[in-house]
């Protein structure tokens, strides 16, 4: 309930044919981002102690046992990120949009343009770069139209509120066009005082580094630390 520090995850069920494919972890991460965006401080859940309990699964996602019991069930809790939850949550959504635009172009016969135009200095750009930045810009302009944008491919859009998103849709384009996962999307938000939130995302490997100016986290398919 709104106004209380804790939210609860009551039940999650994945059909047997779809288990062990990452769907359960993805669903729980969506719940985590939802309750974090709504300002809750912890996400609670509980399970019955058993040999095949879901405890290890939730531990990989960052949950820890509290020592409390709910009837005969063990209670687990996940501490949620403080500070700027809405801005950091929005940065996550931008990274998700960029990744969705990039991945269809990865390890394909993608066209390459050399921005440098000098034989001794190659600066490649692909449709993956452009598609990702367009997706990020579209989301910012739709939901935060007063924010500024500084993008690698499409330049600067001046804002009206002192906030500016800085976007490099594919940092490491040479690795991208070579088929190596040595690239990532960089998204940051700054104001006159400096950086406010930041995300480094590698959508192909499912790894993400992010921070809110006070703390930083790393998230992979194994959980968040």
XYZ file of N, CA and C in Angstrom:
675
model
N 0.848 -1.201 0.000
C 0.000 0.000 0.000
C 0.875 1.239 0.000
N 0.424 2.273 -0.709
C 1.191 3.509 -0.767
C 1.345 4.116 0.621
N 2.506 4.688 0.886
C 2.792 5.286 2.173
C 3.487 4.338 3.128
N 3.552 3.054 2.802
C 4.257 2.088 3.623
C 5.623 1.804 3.006
N 6.632 1.450 3.824
C 7.985 1.287 3.292
C 8.192 -0.002 2.518
N 7.339 -1.031 2.756
C 7.564 -2.343 2.163
C 6.468 -2.714 1.176
N 6.879 -3.368 0.102
C 5.941 -3.994 -0.825
C 6.162 -5.498 -0.757
N 5.157 -6.270 -1.148
C 5.267 -7.720 -1.067
C 5.023 -8.388 -2.410
N 5.817 -9.417 -2.684
C 5.611 -10.268 -3.855
C 4.919 -11.531 -3.362
N 3.675 -11.711 -3.735
C 2.877 -12.798 -3.176
C 3.152 -14.124 -3.879
N 3.118 -14.142 -5.201
C 3.276 -15.401 -5.912
C 3.762 -15.130 -7.329
N 4.636 -16.010 -7.812
C 5.043 -15.975 -9.216
C 5.093 -17.414 -9.703
N 4.542 -17.680 -10.871
C 4.510 -19.042 -11.405
C 4.863 -19.006 -12.890
N 5.798 -19.834 -13.293
C 6.193 -19.974 -14.690
C 5.838 -21.387 -15.136
N 5.126 -21.516 -16.236
C 4.723 -22.824 -16.735
C 5.949 -23.716 -16.957
N 5.803 -24.989 -16.672
C 6.931 -25.919 -16.719
C 7.729 -25.875 -18.026
N 7.086 -25.817 -19.211
C 7.883 -25.806 -20.450
C 8.778 -24.579 -20.595
N 8.502 -23.536 -19.815
C 9.252 -22.286 -19.946
C 10.192 -22.023 -18.776
N 10.303 -22.987 -17.876
C 11.207 -22.808 -16.748
C 12.656 -22.978 -17.180
N 13.565 -22.382 -16.369
C 15.013 -22.428 -16.618
C 15.405 -21.768 -17.929
N 14.619 -20.785 -18.348
C 14.938 -20.012 -19.548
C 15.112 -18.525 -19.246
N 15.060 -18.155 -17.966
C 15.252 -16.764 -17.589
C 13.982 -15.952 -17.467
N 12.806 -16.568 -17.761
C 11.557 -15.813 -17.701
C 11.214 -15.422 -16.269
N 11.434 -16.322 -15.329
C 11.122 -16.006 -13.940
C 11.951 -14.855 -13.418
N 13.264 -14.884 -13.685
C 14.134 -13.790 -13.243
C 13.732 -12.480 -13.893
N 13.404 -12.532 -15.181
C 12.995 -11.305 -15.873
C 11.714 -10.739 -15.272
N 10.773 -11.625 -14.935
C 9.509 -11.157 -14.352
C 9.739 -10.519 -12.982
N 10.590 -11.144 -12.166
C 10.857 -10.575 -10.843
C 11.567 -9.232 -10.974
N 12.501 -9.101 -11.926
C 13.188 -7.816 -12.117
C 12.202 -6.720 -12.510
N 11.187 -7.062 -13.310
C 10.170 -6.070 -13.664
C 9.396 -5.624 -12.427
N 9.072 -6.580 -11.544
C 8.391 -6.227 -10.299
C 9.286 -5.332 -9.447
N 10.576 -5.670 -9.375
C 11.515 -4.862 -8.590
C 11.536 -3.426 -9.085
N 11.637 -3.242 -10.411
C 11.671 -1.883 -10.950
C 10.365 -1.145 -10.704
N 9.245 -1.867 -10.762
C 7.943 -1.226 -10.530
C 7.839 -0.708 -9.103
N 8.168 -1.545 -8.125
C 8.016 -1.101 -6.734
C 9.083 -0.070 -6.379
N 10.272 -0.182 -6.985
C 11.300 0.840 -6.751
C 10.823 2.191 -7.277
N 10.224 2.211 -8.462
C 9.742 3.466 -9.045
C 8.645 4.089 -8.189
N 7.873 3.264 -7.489
C 6.776 3.775 -6.662
C 7.229 4.186 -5.270
N 8.550 4.084 -5.013
C 9.098 4.653 -3.804
C 9.192 3.728 -2.609
N 8.939 2.435 -2.783
C 9.065 1.510 -1.668
C 10.539 1.296 -1.312
N 10.792 0.963 -0.055
C 12.155 0.771 0.429
C 12.610 -0.677 0.391
N 11.659 -1.619 0.508
C 12.008 -3.037 0.468
C 10.930 -3.814 -0.281
N 11.354 -4.913 -0.887
C 10.416 -5.861 -1.471
C 10.529 -7.158 -0.677
N 9.404 -7.621 -0.117
C 9.377 -8.802 0.739
C 8.702 -9.965 0.029
N 9.122 -11.180 0.389
C 8.460 -12.393 -0.064
C 8.747 -13.476 0.963
N 8.085 -14.613 0.839
C 8.327 -15.715 1.763
C 8.114 -17.032 1.028
N 8.706 -18.092 1.582
C 8.528 -19.412 0.989
C 8.629 -20.477 2.076
N 8.059 -21.628 1.798
C 8.107 -22.751 2.730
C 9.479 -23.412 2.640
N 10.161 -23.649 3.761
C 11.450 -24.339 3.704
C 11.268 -25.741 3.121
N 12.079 -26.076 2.134
C 12.020 -27.391 1.504
C 13.303 -27.614 0.723
N 13.562 -28.848 0.368
C 14.793 -29.171 -0.366
C 14.839 -28.461 -1.708
N 13.680 -28.326 -2.356
C 13.629 -27.671 -3.666
C 13.014 -26.274 -3.564
N 13.270 -25.561 -2.460
C 12.689 -24.231 -2.250
C 13.272 -23.240 -3.259
N 12.555 -22.140 -3.517
C 13.053 -21.118 -4.441
C 14.064 -20.166 -3.810
N 14.498 -20.451 -2.564
C 15.425 -19.548 -1.886
C 16.668 -19.205 -2.698
N 17.396 -20.193 -3.240
C 18.600 -19.870 -4.023
C 18.305 -18.994 -5.243
N 17.146 -19.228 -5.873
C 16.751 -18.391 -7.020
C 16.625 -16.928 -6.594
N 15.943 -16.675 -5.475
C 15.765 -15.300 -5.014
C 17.074 -14.708 -4.493
N 17.927 -15.526 -3.911
C 19.225 -15.022 -3.465
C 20.047 -14.520 -4.643
N 19.969 -15.206 -5.770
C 20.702 -14.752 -6.963
C 20.185 -13.407 -7.456
N 18.950 -13.071 -7.126
C 18.371 -11.784 -7.517
C 18.600 -10.707 -6.453
N 19.307 -11.047 -5.394
C 19.658 -10.050 -4.385
C 18.868 -10.112 -3.094
N 17.869 -10.995 -2.990
C 17.085 -11.123 -1.767
C 17.914 -11.805 -0.684
N 17.660 -11.423 0.568
C 18.347 -12.017 1.698
C 17.319 -12.381 2.783
N 17.619 -13.447 3.527
C 16.723 -13.859 4.607
C 16.763 -12.840 5.749
N 15.591 -12.530 6.271
C 15.494 -11.548 7.358
C 15.573 -12.201 8.737
N 15.401 -13.505 8.812
C 15.334 -14.198 10.096
C 13.921 -14.308 10.634
N 12.971 -13.641 9.973
C 11.577 -13.669 10.420
C 10.837 -14.829 9.755
N 9.742 -15.218 10.383
C 8.867 -16.245 9.839
C 7.469 -15.672 9.663
N 6.799 -16.081 8.604
C 5.397 -15.747 8.368
C 4.645 -17.066 8.393
N 4.010 -17.377 9.541
C 3.488 -18.723 9.802
C 4.664 -19.708 9.695
N 4.647 -20.603 8.718
C 5.744 -21.562 8.591
C 6.661 -21.217 7.420
N 6.574 -19.992 6.912
C 7.377 -19.598 5.757
C 8.515 -18.661 6.173
N 9.670 -18.821 5.527
C 10.822 -17.968 5.783
C 10.700 -16.679 4.956
N 10.941 -15.540 5.585
C 10.777 -14.236 4.933
C 12.115 -13.781 4.341
N 12.057 -13.296 3.105
C 13.220 -12.739 2.428
C 12.917 -11.286 2.063
N 13.957 -10.462 1.951
C 13.774 -9.046 1.626
C 14.856 -8.590 0.667
N 14.497 -7.656 -0.186
C 15.439 -6.995 -1.085
C 15.405 -5.509 -0.793
N 16.527 -4.936 -0.392
C 16.607 -3.488 -0.194
C 16.643 -2.807 -1.545
N 15.814 -1.816 -1.736
C 15.700 -1.133 -3.021
C 16.558 0.115 -3.051
N 16.925 0.527 -4.257
C 17.838 1.657 -4.438
C 17.213 2.944 -3.942
N 17.906 3.715 -3.089
C 17.418 5.029 -2.688
C 17.804 6.079 -3.719
N 17.258 7.279 -3.545
C 17.696 8.463 -4.305
C 17.282 8.399 -5.766
N 16.591 9.405 -6.189
C 16.208 9.601 -7.589
C 15.592 8.365 -8.221
N 14.636 7.706 -7.562
C 14.133 6.467 -8.149
C 13.473 6.675 -9.490
N 12.751 7.777 -9.680
C 12.058 7.971 -10.946
C 13.033 8.232 -12.081
N 14.075 9.029 -11.829
C 15.052 9.309 -12.877
C 15.863 8.068 -13.217
N 16.272 7.301 -12.222
C 17.032 6.096 -12.506
C 16.160 5.065 -13.209
N 14.916 4.954 -12.782
C 14.000 4.037 -13.449
C 13.805 4.432 -14.905
N 13.695 5.721 -15.157
C 13.541 6.182 -16.541
C 14.806 5.886 -17.346
N 15.980 6.040 -16.730
C 17.226 5.713 -17.418
C 17.263 4.233 -17.789
N 16.751 3.373 -16.909
C 16.655 1.948 -17.235
C 15.756 1.737 -18.455
N 14.661 2.437 -18.496
C 13.750 2.295 -19.640
C 14.403 2.764 -20.932
N 15.197 3.821 -20.848
C 15.922 4.279 -22.032
C 16.903 3.207 -22.507
N 17.620 2.603 -21.558
C 18.566 1.546 -21.921
C 17.832 0.350 -22.528
N 16.672 0.008 -21.978
C 15.884 -1.090 -22.541
C 15.470 -0.786 -23.980
N 15.037 0.448 -24.216
C 14.624 0.844 -25.564
C 15.791 0.800 -26.536
N 16.952 1.266 -26.092
C 18.139 1.236 -26.945
C 18.523 -0.196 -27.286
N 18.541 -1.077 -26.275
C 18.900 -2.466 -26.520
C 17.968 -3.152 -27.492
N 16.663 -2.882 -27.354
C 15.686 -3.481 -28.270
C 15.904 -3.013 -29.704
N 16.379 -1.784 -29.878
C 16.640 -1.262 -31.219
C 17.952 -1.775 -31.793
N 18.923 -2.062 -30.935
C 20.249 -2.474 -31.394
C 20.311 -3.950 -31.761
N 19.768 -4.812 -30.916
C 20.016 -6.246 -31.053
C 19.625 -6.834 -32.412
N 18.554 -6.362 -33.074
C 18.262 -6.918 -34.397
C 19.371 -6.676 -35.423
N 20.276 -5.730 -35.147
C 21.352 -5.414 -36.083
C 22.668 -6.094 -35.732
N 22.739 -6.690 -34.543
C 24.004 -7.277 -34.102
C 24.237 -8.615 -34.793
N 25.458 -8.812 -35.260
C 25.870 -10.020 -35.979
C 25.020 -10.255 -37.211
N 24.731 -9.153 -37.902
C 24.074 -9.207 -39.211
C 24.939 -8.426 -40.198
N 24.567 -8.492 -41.455
C 25.301 -7.761 -42.496
C 24.865 -6.295 -42.471
N 25.177 -5.621 -41.379
C 24.742 -4.245 -41.180
C 25.620 -3.292 -41.997
N 24.991 -2.283 -42.578
C 25.741 -1.290 -43.331
C 26.564 -0.400 -42.413
N 27.737 -0.008 -42.882
C 28.655 0.790 -42.074
C 28.989 2.077 -42.817
N 28.944 3.196 -42.098
C 29.358 4.495 -42.617
C 30.543 4.977 -41.798
N 31.524 5.556 -42.475
C 32.695 6.098 -41.787
C 32.484 7.586 -41.576
N 32.246 7.978 -40.329
C 32.009 9.389 -40.034
C 33.271 10.223 -40.164
N 34.419 9.600 -39.944
C 35.668 10.369 -39.968
C 36.001 10.842 -41.370
N 35.820 9.947 -42.344
C 36.106 10.328 -43.727
C 37.576 10.466 -44.030
N 38.442 9.988 -43.147
C 39.892 10.077 -43.348
C 40.466 8.663 -43.357
N 41.301 8.319 -44.346
C 41.836 6.952 -44.428
C 42.567 6.512 -43.170
N 43.204 7.437 -42.481
C 43.995 7.079 -41.301
C 43.182 7.102 -40.012
N 41.923 7.482 -40.085
C 41.109 7.637 -38.871
C 39.696 7.158 -39.163
N 39.398 5.913 -38.791
C 38.095 5.317 -39.080
C 37.179 5.499 -37.875
N 35.987 6.036 -38.119
C 34.990 6.235 -37.059
C 33.669 5.663 -37.562
N 33.453 4.333 -37.400
C 32.276 3.702 -38.006
C 30.992 4.014 -37.262
N 29.904 4.058 -38.023
C 28.565 4.186 -37.455
C 27.650 3.279 -38.255
N 26.685 2.662 -37.575
C 25.778 1.720 -38.217
C 24.335 2.126 -37.980
N 23.432 1.423 -38.648
C 22.016 1.681 -38.420
C 21.628 1.297 -36.997
N 22.389 0.386 -36.383
C 22.134 0.068 -34.983
C 22.341 1.274 -34.092
N 23.443 2.036 -34.346
C 23.688 3.270 -33.591
C 22.522 4.234 -33.740
N 22.144 4.453 -34.984
C 21.107 5.459 -35.266
C 19.750 5.024 -34.719
N 19.406 3.751 -34.902
C 18.103 3.269 -34.428
C 17.998 3.381 -32.911
N 19.091 3.069 -32.222
C 19.069 3.152 -30.763
C 18.904 4.583 -30.293
N 19.636 5.510 -30.897
C 19.508 6.893 -30.452
C 18.123 7.452 -30.785
N 17.577 7.053 -31.921
C 16.215 7.510 -32.236
C 15.219 7.002 -31.206
N 15.378 5.743 -30.783
C 14.464 5.185 -29.789
C 14.583 5.921 -28.457
N 15.810 6.222 -28.044
C 16.024 6.943 -26.791
C 15.434 8.350 -26.877
N 15.728 9.032 -27.959
C 15.200 10.392 -28.129
C 13.676 10.407 -28.147
N 13.080 9.443 -28.819
C 11.615 9.419 -28.906
C 10.991 9.264 -27.529
N 11.585 8.425 -26.684
C 11.041 8.212 -25.344
C 11.210 9.450 -24.470
N 12.372 10.090 -24.557
C 12.580 11.321 -23.788
C 11.611 12.407 -24.233
N 11.490 12.595 -25.528
C 10.632 13.664 -26.048
C 9.155 13.404 -25.750
N 8.776 12.116 -25.655
C 7.383 11.796 -25.354
C 7.050 11.992 -23.883
N 7.981 11.653 -22.983
C 7.666 11.644 -21.557
C 8.363 12.735 -20.748
N 9.472 13.268 -21.265
C 10.185 14.333 -20.556
C 10.602 15.398 -21.578
N 9.622 16.052 -22.187
C 9.912 16.961 -23.310
C 10.739 18.181 -22.936
N 10.837 18.513 -21.641
C 11.602 19.697 -21.245
C 13.077 19.383 -20.980
N 13.441 18.100 -21.022
C 14.842 17.721 -20.824
C 15.634 17.945 -22.105
N 16.889 18.323 -21.959
C 17.781 18.407 -23.100
C 18.350 17.042 -23.445
N 18.896 16.936 -24.659
C 19.499 15.683 -25.131
C 20.786 16.018 -25.866
N 21.856 15.316 -25.551
C 23.103 15.391 -26.299
C 23.442 13.982 -26.750
N 23.316 13.725 -28.063
C 23.514 12.382 -28.591
C 24.694 12.308 -29.535
N 25.303 11.137 -29.570
C 26.462 10.899 -30.423
C 26.127 11.063 -31.900
N 24.914 10.640 -32.298
C 24.585 10.617 -33.727
C 23.750 11.796 -34.199
N 22.925 12.371 -33.321
C 21.993 13.410 -33.761
C 22.174 14.737 -33.029
N 23.288 14.883 -32.341
C 23.617 16.186 -31.774
C 22.793 16.572 -30.560
N 22.677 17.877 -30.362
C 22.067 18.415 -29.142
C 20.683 19.001 -29.394
N 19.786 18.680 -28.474
C 18.496 19.359 -28.381
C 18.509 20.116 -27.060
N 18.374 21.411 -27.085
C 18.414 22.218 -25.869
C 17.177 21.950 -25.017
N 17.387 21.866 -23.721
C 16.282 21.658 -22.801
C 15.816 22.958 -22.177
N 14.780 22.844 -21.333
C 14.207 24.031 -20.699
C 14.226 23.955 -19.179
N 14.834 22.896 -18.630
C 14.782 22.728 -17.177
C 16.148 22.481 -16.548
N 17.221 22.605 -17.321
C 18.556 22.409 -16.781
C 19.032 20.977 -16.756
N 18.191 20.029 -17.169
C 18.577 18.623 -17.214
C 18.923 18.234 -18.648
N 19.965 17.433 -18.805
C 20.366 17.001 -20.140
C 20.777 15.527 -20.108
N 20.167 14.744 -20.993
C 20.539 13.341 -21.178
C 21.682 13.262 -22.184
N 22.724 12.523 -21.829
C 23.875 12.342 -22.708
C 23.874 10.879 -23.146
N 23.904 10.652 -24.466
C 23.661 9.318 -25.012
C 24.735 8.944 -26.028
N 25.373 7.818 -25.801
C 26.216 7.183 -26.807
C 25.573 5.823 -27.077
N 24.837 5.684 -28.172
C 24.021 4.476 -28.364
C 24.835 3.191 -28.457
N 25.989 3.230 -29.138
C 26.888 2.082 -29.180
C 28.303 2.601 -28.973
N 28.799 2.443 -27.778
C 30.191 2.771 -27.497
C 31.015 1.508 -27.769
N 31.868 1.564 -28.786
C 32.595 0.368 -29.210
C 32.029 -0.195 -30.497
N 31.747 0.686 -31.460
C 31.118 0.250 -32.706
C 32.016 -0.712 -33.489
N 33.319 -0.569 -33.385
C 34.207 -1.498 -34.096
C 33.988 -2.928 -33.603
N 33.871 -3.100 -32.295
C 33.561 -4.419 -31.777
C 32.185 -4.889 -32.223
N 31.218 -3.975 -32.252
C 29.861 -4.299 -32.680
C 29.856 -4.849 -34.100
N 30.508 -4.157 -35.022
C 30.483 -4.603 -36.420
C 31.327 -5.859 -36.623
N 32.251 -6.128 -35.691
C 33.065 -7.337 -35.783
C 32.384 -8.547 -35.152
N 31.253 -8.329 -34.492
C 30.532 -9.422 -33.859
C 30.972 -9.743 -32.454
N 31.854 -8.916 -31.873
C 32.299 -9.141 -30.503
C 31.395 -8.369 -29.531
N 31.123 -8.933 -28.344
C 30.273 -8.234 -27.365
C 31.053 -7.227 -26.532
N 31.965 -6.516 -27.180
C 32.806 -5.531 -26.479
C 32.291 -4.124 -26.752
N 31.010 -3.944 -26.636
C 30.375 -2.646 -26.859
C 29.257 -2.489 -25.828
N 28.762 -1.291 -25.697
C 27.672 -1.054 -24.763
C 27.006 0.283 -25.040
N 25.855 0.472 -24.442
C 25.122 1.731 -24.538
C 25.399 2.553 -23.282
N 25.735 3.823 -23.471
C 26.023 4.724 -22.362
C 24.928 5.782 -22.292
N 24.302 5.905 -21.129
C 23.236 6.891 -20.919
C 23.467 7.571 -19.585
N 23.498 8.888 -19.596
C 23.661 9.633 -18.360
C 22.744 10.835 -18.325
N 22.455 11.306 -17.128
C 21.678 12.532 -16.948
C 22.498 13.483 -16.091
N 22.616 14.738 -16.546
C 23.389 15.715 -15.789
C 22.623 17.018 -15.690
N 23.011 17.801 -14.661
C 22.530 19.166 -14.533
C 23.728 20.048 -14.231
N 23.496 21.255 -13.766
C 24.600 22.190 -13.545
C 25.555 21.714 -12.450
N 25.098 20.793 -11.603
C 25.953 20.271 -10.537
C 26.750 19.050 -10.957
N 26.459 18.503 -12.135
C 27.178 17.334 -12.608
C 26.253 16.155 -12.852
N 26.813 14.927 -12.951
C 26.006 13.738 -13.239
C 25.001 13.446 -12.130
N 23.825 12.990 -12.533
C 22.768 12.629 -11.591
C 22.510 11.126 -11.575
N 22.345 10.529 -12.735
C 22.200 9.082 -12.856
C 22.978 8.637 -14.085
N 23.326 7.355 -14.131
C 24.041 6.834 -15.282
C 23.820 5.342 -15.446
N 23.844 4.887 -16.705
C 23.658 3.475 -17.026
C 24.664 3.082 -18.104
N 25.334 1.959 -17.895
C 26.123 1.299 -18.929
C 25.447 -0.040 -19.179
N 25.008 -0.282 -20.403
C 24.224 -1.474 -20.684
C 24.855 -2.288 -21.800
N 24.903 -3.620 -21.616
C 25.314 -4.540 -22.670
C 24.150 -5.506 -22.874
N 23.259 -5.180 -23.805
C 22.032 -5.975 -23.928
C 22.266 -7.402 -24.410
N 23.335 -7.636 -25.163
C 23.572 -8.992 -25.674
C 23.955 -9.944 -24.550
N 24.776 -9.492 -23.617
C 25.183 -10.344 -22.492
C 24.239 -10.225 -21.297
N 23.333 -9.251 -21.336
C 22.406 -9.064 -20.226
C 23.039 -8.451 -18.997
N 24.110 -7.675 -19.181
C 24.805 -7.051 -18.058
C 24.552 -5.542 -18.061
N 24.405 -4.985 -16.856
C 24.129 -3.548 -16.752
C 24.765 -3.004 -15.466
N 25.447 -1.877 -15.626
C 26.004 -1.135 -14.500
C 25.223 0.175 -14.397
N 24.842 0.587 -13.174
C 24.053 1.812 -13.052
C 24.264 2.431 -11.683
N 24.046 3.723 -11.615
C 24.226 4.445 -10.369
C 23.328 5.655 -10.303
N 23.143 6.170 -9.058
C 22.241 7.300 -8.850
C 22.936 8.493 -8.206
N 24.275 8.515 -8.224
C 25.012 9.613 -7.620
C 25.443 9.335 -6.197
N 24.834 8.321 -5.562
C 25.195 7.930 -4.203
C 25.713 6.496 -4.140
N 25.091 5.632 -4.919
C 25.473 4.227 -4.937
C 25.526 3.744 -6.373
N 26.187 2.600 -6.581
C 26.256 1.992 -7.897
C 25.970 0.505 -7.770
N 25.415 -0.076 -8.827
C 25.033 -1.476 -8.835
C 25.481 -2.132 -10.135
N 25.599 -3.456 -10.070
C 25.837 -4.264 -11.266
C 24.744 -5.308 -11.329
N 24.122 -5.433 -12.504
C 23.061 -6.416 -12.680
C 23.406 -7.328 -13.841
N 23.249 -8.626 -13.610
C 23.433 -9.615 -14.659
C 22.284 -10.607 -14.579
N 22.361 -11.651 -15.390
C 21.313 -12.659 -15.334
C 21.329 -13.435 -14.022
N 22.394 -13.276 -13.247
C 22.500 -13.956 -11.951
C 21.963 -13.118 -10.795
N 21.673 -11.839 -11.041
C 21.173 -10.990 -9.968
C 21.815 -9.629 -9.961
N 21.555 -8.862 -8.911
C 22.050 -7.495 -8.772
C 22.921 -7.400 -7.526
N 24.078 -6.756 -7.663
C 24.939 -6.528 -6.513
C 25.328 -5.057 -6.466
